[in-house]
Coordinates of C-alpha atoms and ligand atoms in Angstrom, one line a residue:
X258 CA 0.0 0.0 0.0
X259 CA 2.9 2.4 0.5
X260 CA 4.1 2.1 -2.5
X261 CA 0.8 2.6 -4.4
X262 CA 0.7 5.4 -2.4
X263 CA 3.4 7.4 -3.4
X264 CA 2.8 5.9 -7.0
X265 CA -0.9 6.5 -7.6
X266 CA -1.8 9.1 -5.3
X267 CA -0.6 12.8 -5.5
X268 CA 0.9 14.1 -2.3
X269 CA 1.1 17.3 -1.0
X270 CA 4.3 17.2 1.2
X271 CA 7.9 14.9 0.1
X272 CA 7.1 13.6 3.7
X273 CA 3.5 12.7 4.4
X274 CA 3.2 11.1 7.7
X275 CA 2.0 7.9 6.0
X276 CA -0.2 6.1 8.8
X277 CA -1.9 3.4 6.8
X278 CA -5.3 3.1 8.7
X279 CA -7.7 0.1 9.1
X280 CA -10.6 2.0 10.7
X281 CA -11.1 4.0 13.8
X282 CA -13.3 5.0 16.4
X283 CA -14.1 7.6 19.1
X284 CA -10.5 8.9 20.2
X285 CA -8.2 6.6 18.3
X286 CA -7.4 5.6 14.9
X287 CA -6.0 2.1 14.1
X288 CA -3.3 1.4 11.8
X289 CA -3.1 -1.9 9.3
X290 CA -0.9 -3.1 12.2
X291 CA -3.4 -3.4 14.7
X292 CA -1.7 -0.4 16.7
X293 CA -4.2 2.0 18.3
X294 CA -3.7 6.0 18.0
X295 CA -4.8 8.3 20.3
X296 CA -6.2 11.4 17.9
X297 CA -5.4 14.7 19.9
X298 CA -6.0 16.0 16.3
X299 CA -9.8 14.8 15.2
X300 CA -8.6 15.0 11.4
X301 CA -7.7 18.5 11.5
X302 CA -10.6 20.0 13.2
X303 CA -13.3 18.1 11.6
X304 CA -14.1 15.1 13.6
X305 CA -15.4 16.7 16.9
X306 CA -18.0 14.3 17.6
X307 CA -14.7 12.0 17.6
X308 CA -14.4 8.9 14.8
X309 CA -17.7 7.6 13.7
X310 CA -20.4 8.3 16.4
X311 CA -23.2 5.8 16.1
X312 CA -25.8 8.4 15.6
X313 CA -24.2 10.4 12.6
X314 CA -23.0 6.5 11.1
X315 CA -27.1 5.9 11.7
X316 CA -27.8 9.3 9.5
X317 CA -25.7 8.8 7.1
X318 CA -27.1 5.2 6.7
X319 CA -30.9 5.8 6.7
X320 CA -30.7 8.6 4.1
X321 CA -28.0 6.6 1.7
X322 CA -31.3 3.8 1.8
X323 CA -34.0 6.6 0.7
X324 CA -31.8 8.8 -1.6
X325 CA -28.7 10.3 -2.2
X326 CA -27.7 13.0 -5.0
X327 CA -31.0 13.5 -7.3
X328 CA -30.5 17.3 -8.3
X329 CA -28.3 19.9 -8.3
X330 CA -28.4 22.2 -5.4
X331 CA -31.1 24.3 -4.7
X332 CA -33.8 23.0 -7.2
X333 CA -35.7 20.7 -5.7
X334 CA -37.0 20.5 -1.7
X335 CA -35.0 17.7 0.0
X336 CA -35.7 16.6 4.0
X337 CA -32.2 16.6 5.3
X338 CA -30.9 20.3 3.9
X339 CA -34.4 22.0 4.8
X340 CA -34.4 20.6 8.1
X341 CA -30.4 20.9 8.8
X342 CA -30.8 24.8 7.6
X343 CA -33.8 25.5 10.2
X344 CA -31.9 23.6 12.9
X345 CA -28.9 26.1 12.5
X346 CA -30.6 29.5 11.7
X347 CA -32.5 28.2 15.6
X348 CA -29.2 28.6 16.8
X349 CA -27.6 31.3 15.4
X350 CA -28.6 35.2 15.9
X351 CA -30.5 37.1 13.9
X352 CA -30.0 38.3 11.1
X353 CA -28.0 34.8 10.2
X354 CA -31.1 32.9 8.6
X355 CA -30.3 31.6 5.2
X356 CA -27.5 28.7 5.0
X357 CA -26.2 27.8 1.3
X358 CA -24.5 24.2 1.9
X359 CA -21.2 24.0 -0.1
X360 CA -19.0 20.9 -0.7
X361 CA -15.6 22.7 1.3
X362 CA -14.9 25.3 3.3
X363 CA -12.5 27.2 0.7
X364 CA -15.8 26.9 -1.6
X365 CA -18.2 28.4 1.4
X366 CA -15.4 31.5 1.4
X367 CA -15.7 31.5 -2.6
X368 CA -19.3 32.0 -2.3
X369 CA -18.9 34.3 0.5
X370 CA -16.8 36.7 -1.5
X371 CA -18.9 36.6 -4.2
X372 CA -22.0 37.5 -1.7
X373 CA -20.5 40.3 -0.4
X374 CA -19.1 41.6 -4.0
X375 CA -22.4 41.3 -5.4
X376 CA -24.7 42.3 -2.6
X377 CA -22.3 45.8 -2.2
X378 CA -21.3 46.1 -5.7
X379 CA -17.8 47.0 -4.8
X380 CA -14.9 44.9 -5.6
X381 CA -12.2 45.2 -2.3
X382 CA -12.1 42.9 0.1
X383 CA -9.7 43.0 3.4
X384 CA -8.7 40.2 5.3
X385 CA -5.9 39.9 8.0
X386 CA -1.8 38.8 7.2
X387 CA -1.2 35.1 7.8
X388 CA -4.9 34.4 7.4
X389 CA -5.6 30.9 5.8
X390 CA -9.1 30.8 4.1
X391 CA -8.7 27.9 2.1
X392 CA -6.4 27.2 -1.0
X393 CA -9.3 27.5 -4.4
X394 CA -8.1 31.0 -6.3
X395 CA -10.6 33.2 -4.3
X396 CA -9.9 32.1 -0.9
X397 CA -5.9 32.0 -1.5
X398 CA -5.9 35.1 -2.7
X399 CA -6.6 36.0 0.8
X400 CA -4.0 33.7 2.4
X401 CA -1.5 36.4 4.2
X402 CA 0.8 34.5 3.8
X403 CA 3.2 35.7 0.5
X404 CA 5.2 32.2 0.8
X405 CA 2.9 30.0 0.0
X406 CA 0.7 31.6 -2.8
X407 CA 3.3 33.8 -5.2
X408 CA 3.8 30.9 -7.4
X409 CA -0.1 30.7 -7.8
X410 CA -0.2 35.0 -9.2
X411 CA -1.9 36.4 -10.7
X412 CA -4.6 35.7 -8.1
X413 CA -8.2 38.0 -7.8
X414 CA -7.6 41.8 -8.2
X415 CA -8.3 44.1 -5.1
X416 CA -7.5 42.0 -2.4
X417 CA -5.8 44.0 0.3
X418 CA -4.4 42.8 4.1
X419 CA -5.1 44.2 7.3
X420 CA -3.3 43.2 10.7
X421 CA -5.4 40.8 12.9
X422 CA -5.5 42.7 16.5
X423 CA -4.3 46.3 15.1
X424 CA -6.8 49.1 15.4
X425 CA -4.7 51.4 14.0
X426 CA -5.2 49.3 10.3
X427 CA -9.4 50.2 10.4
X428 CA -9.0 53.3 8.8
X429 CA -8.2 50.9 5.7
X430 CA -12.0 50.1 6.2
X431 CA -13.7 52.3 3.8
X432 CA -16.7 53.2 1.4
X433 CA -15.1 51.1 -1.3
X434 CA -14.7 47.8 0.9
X435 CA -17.4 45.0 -0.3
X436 CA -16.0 43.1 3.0
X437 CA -13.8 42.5 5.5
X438 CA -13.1 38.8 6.5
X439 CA -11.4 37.6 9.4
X440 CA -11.2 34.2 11.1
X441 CA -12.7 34.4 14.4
X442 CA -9.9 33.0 16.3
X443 CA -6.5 33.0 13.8
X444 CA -5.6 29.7 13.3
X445 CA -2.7 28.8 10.6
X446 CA -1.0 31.8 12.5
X447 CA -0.9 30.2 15.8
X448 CA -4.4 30.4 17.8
X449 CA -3.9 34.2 18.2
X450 CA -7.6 35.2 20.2
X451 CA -8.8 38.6 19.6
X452 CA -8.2 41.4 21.7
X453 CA -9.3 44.3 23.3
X454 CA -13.0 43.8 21.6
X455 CA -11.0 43.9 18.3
X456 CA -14.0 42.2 16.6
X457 CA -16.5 44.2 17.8
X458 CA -14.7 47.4 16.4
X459 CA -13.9 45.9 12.9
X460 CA -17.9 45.6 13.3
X461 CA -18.6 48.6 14.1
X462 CA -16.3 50.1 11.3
X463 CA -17.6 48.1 8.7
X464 CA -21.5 49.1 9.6
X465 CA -20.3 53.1 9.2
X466 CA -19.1 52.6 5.8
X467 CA -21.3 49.7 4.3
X468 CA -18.9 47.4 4.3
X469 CA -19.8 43.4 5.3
X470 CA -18.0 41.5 7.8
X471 CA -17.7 37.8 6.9
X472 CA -16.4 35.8 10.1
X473 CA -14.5 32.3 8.8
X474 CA -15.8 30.1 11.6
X475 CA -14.8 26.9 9.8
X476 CA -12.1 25.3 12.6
X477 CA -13.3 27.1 16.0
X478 CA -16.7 26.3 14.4
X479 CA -19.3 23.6 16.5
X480 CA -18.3 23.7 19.4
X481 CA -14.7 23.3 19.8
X482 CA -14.6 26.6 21.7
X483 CA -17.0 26.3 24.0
X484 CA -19.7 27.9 22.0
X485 CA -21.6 26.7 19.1
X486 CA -19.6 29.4 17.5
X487 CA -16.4 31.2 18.3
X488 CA -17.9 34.7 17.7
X489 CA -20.4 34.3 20.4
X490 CA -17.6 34.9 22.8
X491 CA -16.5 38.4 21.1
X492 CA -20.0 40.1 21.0
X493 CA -19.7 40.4 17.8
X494 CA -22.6 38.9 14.9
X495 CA -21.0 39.1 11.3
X496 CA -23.4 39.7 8.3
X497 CA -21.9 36.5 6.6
X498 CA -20.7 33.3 8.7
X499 CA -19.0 31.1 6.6
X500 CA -18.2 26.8 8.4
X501 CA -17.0 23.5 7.6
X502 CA -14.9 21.3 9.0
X503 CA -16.6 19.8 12.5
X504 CA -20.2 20.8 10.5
X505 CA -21.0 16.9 9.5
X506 CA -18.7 15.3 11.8
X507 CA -15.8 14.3 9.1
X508 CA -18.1 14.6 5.7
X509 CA -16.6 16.9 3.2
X510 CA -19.0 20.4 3.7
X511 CA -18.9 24.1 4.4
X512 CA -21.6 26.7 4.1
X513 CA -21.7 30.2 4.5
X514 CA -25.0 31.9 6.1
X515 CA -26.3 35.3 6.0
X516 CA -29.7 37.5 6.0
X517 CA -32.2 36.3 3.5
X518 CA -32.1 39.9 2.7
X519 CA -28.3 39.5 1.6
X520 CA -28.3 35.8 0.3
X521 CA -31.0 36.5 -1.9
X522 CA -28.8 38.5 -4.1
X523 CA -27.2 35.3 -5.1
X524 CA -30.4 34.5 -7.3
X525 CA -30.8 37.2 -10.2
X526 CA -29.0 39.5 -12.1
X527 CA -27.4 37.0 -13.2
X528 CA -29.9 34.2 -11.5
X529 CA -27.8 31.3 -10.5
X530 CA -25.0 33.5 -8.8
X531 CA -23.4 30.6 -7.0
X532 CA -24.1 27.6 -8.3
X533 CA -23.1 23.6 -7.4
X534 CA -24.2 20.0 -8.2
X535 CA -23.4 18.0 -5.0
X536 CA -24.1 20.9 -2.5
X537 CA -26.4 19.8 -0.1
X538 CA -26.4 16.5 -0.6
X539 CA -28.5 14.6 1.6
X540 CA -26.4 12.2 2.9
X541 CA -24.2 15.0 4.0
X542 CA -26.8 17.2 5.5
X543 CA -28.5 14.0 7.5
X544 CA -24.4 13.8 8.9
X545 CA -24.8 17.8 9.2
X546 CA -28.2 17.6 10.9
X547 CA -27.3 14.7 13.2
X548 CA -23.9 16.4 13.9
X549 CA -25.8 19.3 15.5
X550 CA -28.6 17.5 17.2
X551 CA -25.7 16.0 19.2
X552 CA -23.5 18.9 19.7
X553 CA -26.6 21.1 21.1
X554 CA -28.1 17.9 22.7
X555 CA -25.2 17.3 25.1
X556 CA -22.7 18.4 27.1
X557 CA -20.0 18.0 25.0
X558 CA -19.5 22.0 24.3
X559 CA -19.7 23.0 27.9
X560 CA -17.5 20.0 29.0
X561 CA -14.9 21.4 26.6
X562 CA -13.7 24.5 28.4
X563 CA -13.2 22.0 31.6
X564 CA -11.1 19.6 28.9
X565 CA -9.1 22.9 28.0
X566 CA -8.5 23.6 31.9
X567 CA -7.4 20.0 32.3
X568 CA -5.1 20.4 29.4
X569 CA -3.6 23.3 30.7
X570 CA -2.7 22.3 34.1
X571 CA -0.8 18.9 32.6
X572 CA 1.0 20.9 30.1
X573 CA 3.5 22.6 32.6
X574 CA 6.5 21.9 31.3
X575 CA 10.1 24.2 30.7
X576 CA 9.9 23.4 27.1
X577 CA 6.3 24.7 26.8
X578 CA 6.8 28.6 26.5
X579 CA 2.9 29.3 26.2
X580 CA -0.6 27.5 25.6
X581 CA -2.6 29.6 23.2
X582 CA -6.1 29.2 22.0
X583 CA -9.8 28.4 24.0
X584 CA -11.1 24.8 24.3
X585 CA -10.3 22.4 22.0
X586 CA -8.5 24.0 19.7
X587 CA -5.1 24.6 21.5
X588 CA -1.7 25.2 20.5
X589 CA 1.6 24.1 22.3
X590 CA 4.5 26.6 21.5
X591 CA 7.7 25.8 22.2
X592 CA 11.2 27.4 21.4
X593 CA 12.0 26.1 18.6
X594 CA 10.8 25.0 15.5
X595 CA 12.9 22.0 15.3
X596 CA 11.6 21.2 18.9
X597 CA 7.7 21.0 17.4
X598 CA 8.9 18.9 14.8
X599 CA 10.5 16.2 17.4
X600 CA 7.0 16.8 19.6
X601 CA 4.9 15.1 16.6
X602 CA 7.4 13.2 15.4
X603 CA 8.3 11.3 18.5
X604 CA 4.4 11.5 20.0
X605 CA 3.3 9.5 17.0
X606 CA 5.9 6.8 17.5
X607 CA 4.3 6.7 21.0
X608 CA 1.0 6.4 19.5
X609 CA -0.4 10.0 20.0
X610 CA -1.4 12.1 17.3
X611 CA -0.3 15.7 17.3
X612 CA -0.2 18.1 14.4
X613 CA 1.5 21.5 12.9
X614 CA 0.2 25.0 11.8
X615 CA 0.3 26.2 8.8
X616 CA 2.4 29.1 9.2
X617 CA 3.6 29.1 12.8
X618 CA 6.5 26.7 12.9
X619 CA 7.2 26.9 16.8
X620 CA 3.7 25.2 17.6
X621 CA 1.7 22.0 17.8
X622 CA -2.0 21.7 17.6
X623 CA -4.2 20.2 19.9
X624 CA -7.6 19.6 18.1
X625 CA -9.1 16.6 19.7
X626 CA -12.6 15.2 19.5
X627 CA -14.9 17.1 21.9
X628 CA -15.9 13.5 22.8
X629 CA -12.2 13.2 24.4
X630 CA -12.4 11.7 27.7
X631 CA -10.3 13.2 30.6
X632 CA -8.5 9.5 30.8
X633 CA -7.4 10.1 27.5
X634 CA -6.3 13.9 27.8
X635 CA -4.1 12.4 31.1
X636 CA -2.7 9.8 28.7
X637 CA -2.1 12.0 25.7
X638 CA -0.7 14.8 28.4
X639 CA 1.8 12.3 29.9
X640 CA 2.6 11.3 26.1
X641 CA 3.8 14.7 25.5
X642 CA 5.8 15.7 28.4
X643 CA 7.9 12.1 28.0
X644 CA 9.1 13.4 24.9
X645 CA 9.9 16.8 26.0
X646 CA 11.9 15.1 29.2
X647 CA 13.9 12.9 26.9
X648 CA 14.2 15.9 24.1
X649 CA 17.8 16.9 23.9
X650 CA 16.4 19.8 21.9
Ligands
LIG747 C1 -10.0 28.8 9.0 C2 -10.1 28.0 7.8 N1 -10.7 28.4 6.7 C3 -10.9 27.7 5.6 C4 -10.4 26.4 5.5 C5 -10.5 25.6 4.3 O1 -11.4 24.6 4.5 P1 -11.4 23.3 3.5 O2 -10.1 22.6 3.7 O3 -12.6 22.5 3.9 O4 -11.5 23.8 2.1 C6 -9.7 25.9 6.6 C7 -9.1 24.6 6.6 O5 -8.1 24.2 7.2 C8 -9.6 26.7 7.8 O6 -8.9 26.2 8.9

């Protein structure tokens, strides 16, 4: 198999981490050698109702027996999206009504930017240095991040970057800004919070000068902060929410939401604005649907700022300079780049699975299932502190 896959299938790194897997379930993924893994990363994000919960399995299963894709999106009325877009706009504050469901969340911020250009009729839009949006044309063009997207020029025209916590950049906010878009809580650039009610003035500008604010929920999304969504925390309601990731529980989806008032400009002049064949698919939006039943059914989101107290007080260690983030979606900074390399390197040996940032080389992520129990955040936690006692780094 590891040959075939190097052969067959294109890579994105000369050194993927390669972990063959046979199946997994709850916290831990199991390899073809019988070894279990204890996932402290939930597939980047995505899985936070951990590996295959019986009662998104049990969606997904019961709709894949009725139907699966019989239209394109939009054109015809189908249970599981109908039903999946009421549950959310119950738990999301006005004006955030009307969801489109997407395949990705790069193609949720595709459609989002397109919203806000055509509901505004301007053309700039704003978003923050070392932001990561997603990597289709649109949303890299507003990766701030010059490294990784040069190659990829000429990308959309008037794109132009703000810095994430500086008041001082709102003045760049004007009457010719379609929107501004920001993730809620930074994540390729380290788990960097904002500050000082940061989003709530970046809010405030945008409403003087007609601008819209579109908040990238798609990792802190579902709970993994404590909230449904990150930007309950900040006071702060953006007129377009875009999420993916922990949406269906490890499905591929995204959607951005907004104002029927706003989405509605997505349907004439030209009608068919945004337009997708497997969007909405049922089988995803019965994994969506059951997803969110769960999440707002349970515990789980208030058990996860406890789970990120727990983490914090076993991740004393000299080596650990800082623990930034909220809940589950933490990041261990060390001193050295080379030292976060050895930290998920020599964890997965041990059977824990850790993971990097995109653009913040001195930390590991912690992204666990929600569903994490505190045995296994004591196990992980002593995991990680072995290898920093034995690092000669
Ligand atoms: C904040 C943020 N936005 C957008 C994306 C892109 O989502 P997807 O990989 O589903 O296209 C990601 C993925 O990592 C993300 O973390």
């Amino acid at each position: 198999m590891l040959h075939d896959f190097f052969k067959y299938q294109a890579q994105t790194s000369p050194h993927p981490l390669a972990m063959e897997v046979s199946h997994a379930k709850g916290s831990y993924i199991y390899d073809s050698h019988g070894k279990a893994h204890l996932d402290f990363v939930a597939g980047v994000s995505a899985c936070g109702l951990g590996h295959c919960h019986p009662r998104v399995v049990k969606a997904i299963q019961e709709q894949a027996e009725k139907y699966m894709h019989v239209m394109v999106y939009g054109e015809y009325i189908q249970e599981p999206a109908v039903a999946y877009a009421k549950l959310l706009a119950k738990h999301l504050p006005d004006p955030l009504e009307s969801t489109y469901l997407v395949n990705s969340g790069t193609e949720a911020m595709e459609g989002a930017i397109k919203l806000a250009r055509r509901y505004t009729g301007r053309t700039q839009i704003l978003a923050a240095k070392k932001a990561y949006h997603g990597n289709t044309m649109g949303s890299l063009s507003l990766m701030g991040y010059e490294e990784r997207k040069s190659v990829f020029r000429p990308l959309i025209p008037d794109v132009g970057f703000i810095q994430f916590n500086a008041e001082e950049d709102l003045v760049r906010i004007t009457e010719k800004t379609a929107a501004v878009v920001l993730e809620t809580i930074q994540g390729g650039a380290g788990f960097i919070l904002p500050k000082n009610d940061y989003l709530q003035k970046v809010r405030q500008r945008c409403s003087e000068v007609g601008a819209l604010l579109i908040l990238d929920e798609i990792q802190p999304g579902f709970g993994r902060t404590g909230k449904l969504f990150s930007f309950e925390h900040f006071n702060c309601v953006p007129d377009i929410l875009v999420i993916g990731k922990g949406m269906a529980s490890g499905m591929p989806v995204g959607a951005f939401v907004s104002s029927n008032k706003i989405m509605q400009s997505l349907q004439d002049s030209p009608k068919l604005g945004h337009i997708t064949t497997f969007g909405g698919n049922p089988v995803i939006a019965a994994a969506c649907l059951a997803t969110l039943e769960e999440l707002t059914e349970s515990q789980l989101i208030a058990d996860t700022l406890k789970k990120e107290k727990l983490f914090r007080k076993l991740l004393k260690h000299p080596k650990i300079t800082e623990i930034r983030g909220k809940g589950l979606m933490l990041a261990i900074m060390v001193n050295s780049p080379e030292l976060a390399n050895e930290l998920v390197l020599k964890c997965a040996q041990r059977g824990l699975i850790l993971f990097w940032l995109l653009f913040e080389p001195t930390a590991v992520r912690i992204s666990p299932p929600l569903t994490l129990s505190e045995e296994e955040i004591m196990a992980g936690c002593a995991i990680i502190l072995e290898v920093l006692d034995t690092s000669q780094l």
